[in-house]
Amino acid sequence: DAGITQSPRHKVTETGTPVTLRCHQTENHRYMYWYRQDPGHGLRLIHYSYGVKDTDKGEVSDGYSVSRSKTEDFLLTLESATSSQTSVYFCAISSGTNPPGRSPLHFGNGTRLTVT
Amino acid sequence: KQEVTQIPAALSVPEGENLVLNCSFTDSAIYNLQWFRQDPGKGLTSLLLIQSSQREQTSGRLNASLDKSSGRSTLYIAASQPGDSATYLCAVDFGNEKLTFGTGTRLTIIP
């Protein structure tokens, strides 16, 4: 398995509170991604990063921000959590120096977030 | 809009049978297509990646084919086993360096 650790694995939080999810990799891969998975929608890209301090928005980025100050860590922040952000969040990395379309993606085990 | 569709959403087959999972996409100008497996409560595991210039890829009992002109890919699983039970997802790079995922087919192999 690719060395990807997501923390926490489960979190329950209240509407309006800030939440930060962490993705840590030991593979020294350049490309990292945050997806959310919801029934009926599949996986949707939130944000991605092509390197330290190089990030961009995906298709469902509203309400989310990211930071990548080190190669190994990619943080996803919900500035003010809403119930619509209840989901399972997955971090992924690409196994080479290319974007994911050019080489296989490797996923972490996910963070289950519930916003009450 | 570029979309990826997987039908059926769920499939049950007896152990030992060969089976085919389907994936269709709306734009034939793809860069590549990937098949993933997801076990309950887990992340996705990459199974096969087919570049746009390829027609198929094989790994063990798995064979994935790609027909860009018809906008279809199939994942063939030979001699199915209970351990093959999982959700299978396909994802397409339409050339914008991001993957678009289907919603998956939940496969159950009946012992």
Coordinates of C-alpha atoms in Angstrom, one line a residue:
Chain A
D1 CA 0.0 0.0 0.0
A2 CA 1.1 3.5 -0.7
G3 CA 2.0 5.3 2.5
I4 CA -1.0 7.6 3.0
T5 CA -2.4 8.4 6.4
Q6 CA -5.6 10.4 6.9
S7 CA -6.5 11.8 10.3
P8 CA -8.8 11.8 12.0
R9 CA -10.6 8.7 10.7
H10 CA -13.9 9.8 12.1
K11 CA -15.1 13.2 13.3
V12 CA -18.4 14.6 14.5
T13 CA -18.7 18.4 14.6
E14 CA -21.3 21.1 14.9
T15 CA -22.5 23.4 12.2
G16 CA -20.4 26.6 12.1
T17 CA -17.3 25.2 13.6
P18 CA -14.0 25.0 11.7
V19 CA -12.6 21.6 10.8
T20 CA -9.2 20.5 9.4
L21 CA -8.5 17.2 7.9
R22 CA -5.0 16.0 7.4
C23 CA -3.4 13.8 4.7
H24 CA 0.2 12.6 5.3
Q25 CA 2.2 10.7 2.7
T26 CA 5.6 9.0 3.0
E27 CA 6.1 8.5 -0.8
N28 CA 7.4 11.9 -1.6
H29 CA 4.9 12.2 -4.4
R30 CA 4.4 15.6 -5.9
Y31 CA 0.6 15.4 -6.6
M32 CA -2.0 15.2 -3.9
Y33 CA -5.8 15.4 -4.1
W34 CA -8.8 15.8 -1.9
Y35 CA -12.1 14.1 -2.9
R36 CA -15.4 13.7 -1.2
Q37 CA -17.6 10.6 -1.7
D38 CA -21.4 10.8 -1.4
P39 CA -24.1 8.3 -2.3
G40 CA -25.4 8.9 -5.9
H41 CA -22.5 11.3 -6.7
G42 CA -19.5 9.1 -6.7
L43 CA -16.2 10.8 -6.0
R44 CA -15.9 14.5 -6.7
L45 CA -12.6 16.5 -6.6
I46 CA -12.5 19.3 -4.0
H47 CA -8.9 20.6 -4.4
Y48 CA -5.6 19.4 -5.6
S49 CA -1.9 20.2 -5.4
Y50 CA 0.9 19.9 -7.8
G51 CA 3.6 20.8 -5.2
V52 CA 4.4 22.8 -2.2
K53 CA 2.3 26.0 -2.1
D54 CA 0.8 25.0 -5.5
T55 CA -2.9 24.3 -5.2
D56 CA -6.0 24.7 -7.3
K57 CA -9.7 24.2 -7.1
G58 CA -11.7 21.1 -8.2
E59 CA -15.3 20.9 -9.1
V60 CA -16.8 21.2 -5.6
S61 CA -14.4 23.6 -3.9
D62 CA -16.9 26.1 -2.4
G63 CA -16.6 26.1 1.4
Y64 CA -13.2 24.4 1.4
S65 CA -9.6 25.6 1.5
V66 CA -6.4 23.7 1.4
S67 CA -2.7 24.2 2.3
R68 CA 0.4 22.4 1.4
S69 CA 3.5 23.8 3.2
K70 CA 5.4 20.5 3.0
T71 CA 5.6 17.8 0.3
E72 CA 4.2 15.2 2.7
D73 CA 1.2 17.0 4.2
F74 CA -2.0 18.3 2.5
L75 CA -4.5 19.9 4.7
L76 CA -8.2 20.4 4.0
T77 CA -10.1 23.0 6.0
L78 CA -13.8 23.6 6.3
E79 CA -13.9 27.2 7.5
S80 CA -17.4 26.9 8.8
A81 CA -18.9 23.4 8.6
T82 CA -22.4 22.9 7.2
S83 CA -24.6 19.8 7.2
S84 CA -24.1 19.5 3.4
Q85 CA -20.4 18.8 4.1
T86 CA -21.2 15.6 5.9
S87 CA -19.4 13.1 3.7
V88 CA -16.5 10.7 3.5
Y89 CA -13.3 12.6 2.5
F90 CA -10.5 10.8 0.6
C91 CA -7.0 11.9 0.0
A92 CA -5.1 10.6 -3.0
I93 CA -1.6 10.8 -4.4
S94 CA -0.2 10.0 -7.8
S95 CA 2.5 7.4 -8.0
G96 CA 4.8 9.3 -10.3
T97 CA 5.8 12.8 -11.4
N98 CA 2.8 13.1 -13.7
P99 CA -0.8 14.1 -13.0
P100 CA -3.3 11.4 -12.0
G101 CA -4.5 10.9 -15.6
R102 CA -1.1 9.7 -16.5
S103 CA -0.4 7.4 -13.7
P104 CA -2.5 5.4 -11.1
L105 CA -3.9 7.2 -8.1
H106 CA -3.4 5.8 -4.6
F107 CA -6.0 6.5 -2.0
G108 CA -6.0 6.8 1.8
N109 CA -8.7 5.1 3.9
G110 CA -10.8 8.2 4.3
T111 CA -12.2 10.4 7.0
R112 CA -15.9 10.1 7.8
L113 CA -17.1 13.6 8.8
T114 CA -20.5 14.2 10.3
V115 CA -21.8 17.8 10.7
T116 CA -24.7 18.1 13.1
Chain B
K1 CA -20.8 17.9 -19.8
Q2 CA -18.3 15.1 -19.5
E3 CA -19.8 12.2 -17.5
V4 CA -19.0 8.6 -16.6
T5 CA -21.8 6.1 -16.1
Q6 CA -21.7 2.6 -14.6
I7 CA -24.7 0.3 -15.0
P8 CA -25.9 -1.7 -13.1
A9 CA -25.4 -0.1 -9.7
A10 CA -25.4 -3.6 -8.2
L11 CA -24.7 -7.1 -9.4
S12 CA -24.8 -10.6 -7.8
V13 CA -23.3 -13.7 -9.4
P14 CA -22.5 -17.2 -8.2
E15 CA -18.9 -18.0 -7.4
G16 CA -16.9 -19.4 -10.3
E17 CA -18.7 -17.5 -13.0
N18 CA -17.0 -15.0 -15.4
L19 CA -18.5 -11.6 -15.3
V20 CA -18.3 -8.2 -17.1
L21 CA -18.7 -4.8 -15.5
N22 CA -19.5 -1.8 -17.7
C23 CA -18.4 1.8 -17.9
S24 CA -19.5 4.4 -20.4
F25 CA -18.3 7.9 -21.0
T26 CA -19.7 10.8 -22.9
D27 CA -16.5 12.1 -24.7
S28 CA -14.4 9.8 -26.9
A29 CA -11.4 12.2 -26.6
I30 CA -10.1 10.7 -23.4
Y31 CA -6.5 10.5 -22.3
N32 CA -6.9 7.3 -20.2
L33 CA -9.3 5.3 -18.1
Q34 CA -8.7 3.6 -14.7
W35 CA -10.6 0.9 -12.9
F36 CA -10.6 0.9 -9.1
R37 CA -11.8 -1.4 -6.4
Q38 CA -13.3 -0.2 -3.1
D39 CA -14.0 -2.4 -0.1
P40 CA -16.4 -1.2 2.6
G41 CA -14.9 1.5 4.8
K42 CA -11.8 1.6 2.8
G43 CA -10.2 3.8 0.1
L44 CA -9.9 2.9 -3.5
T45 CA -7.3 0.5 -4.9
S46 CA -6.1 1.0 -8.5
L47 CA -6.6 -2.2 -10.5
L48 CA -5.9 -1.3 -14.1
L49 CA -5.0 1.8 -16.2
I50 CA -5.6 1.9 -19.9
Q51 CA -4.0 4.6 -22.0
S52 CA -6.0 6.0 -24.8
S53 CA -3.7 4.4 -27.3
Q54 CA -4.3 0.9 -25.8
R55 CA -7.2 -1.5 -26.4
E56 CA -6.9 -3.5 -23.2
Q57 CA -4.9 -4.3 -20.1
T58 CA -4.6 -7.4 -18.1
S59 CA -3.7 -8.2 -14.5
G60 CA -4.2 -11.8 -13.3
R61 CA -7.9 -12.7 -13.6
L62 CA -8.8 -9.1 -14.6
N63 CA -9.0 -7.8 -18.1
A64 CA -10.1 -4.2 -19.0
S65 CA -10.9 -3.2 -22.5
L66 CA -11.4 0.3 -24.0
D67 CA -13.4 1.3 -27.0
K68 CA -13.1 5.0 -27.4
S69 CA -15.3 5.3 -30.5
S70 CA -18.3 3.8 -28.7
G71 CA -17.4 5.5 -25.3
R72 CA -17.2 2.2 -23.5
S73 CA -14.9 0.2 -21.2
T74 CA -15.5 -3.2 -19.7
L75 CA -13.8 -5.0 -16.8
Y76 CA -13.8 -8.7 -17.2
I77 CA -13.4 -10.9 -14.1
A78 CA -12.6 -14.5 -14.7
A79 CA -13.6 -17.3 -12.4
S80 CA -15.1 -15.0 -9.7
Q81 CA -14.3 -15.6 -6.0
P82 CA -16.1 -14.4 -2.9
G83 CA -13.0 -12.1 -2.3
D84 CA -13.9 -10.3 -5.4
S85 CA -17.0 -8.8 -3.7
A86 CA -16.5 -5.1 -3.6
T87 CA -17.5 -1.9 -5.4
Y88 CA -15.8 -1.3 -8.7
L89 CA -15.4 2.2 -10.0
C90 CA -14.1 3.5 -13.3
A91 CA -12.6 6.9 -13.8
V92 CA -11.7 8.9 -16.9
D93 CA -9.2 11.6 -17.6
F94 CA -10.8 13.6 -20.4
G95 CA -7.6 15.4 -21.0
N96 CA -7.9 18.1 -18.3
E97 CA -5.5 16.3 -15.9
K98 CA -8.3 15.4 -13.5
L99 CA -10.3 12.2 -13.1
T100 CA -14.1 12.0 -13.5
F101 CA -15.5 9.0 -11.6
G102 CA -18.5 6.9 -12.2
T103 CA -20.7 6.0 -9.2
G104 CA -19.6 2.4 -9.2
T105 CA -21.0 -1.1 -9.4
R106 CA -21.4 -3.0 -6.2
L107 CA -20.5 -6.7 -6.9
T108 CA -21.5 -9.6 -4.7
I109 CA -20.1 -13.0 -5.4
I110 CA -22.4 -15.7 -3.9
P111 CA -20.5 -18.7 -2.5

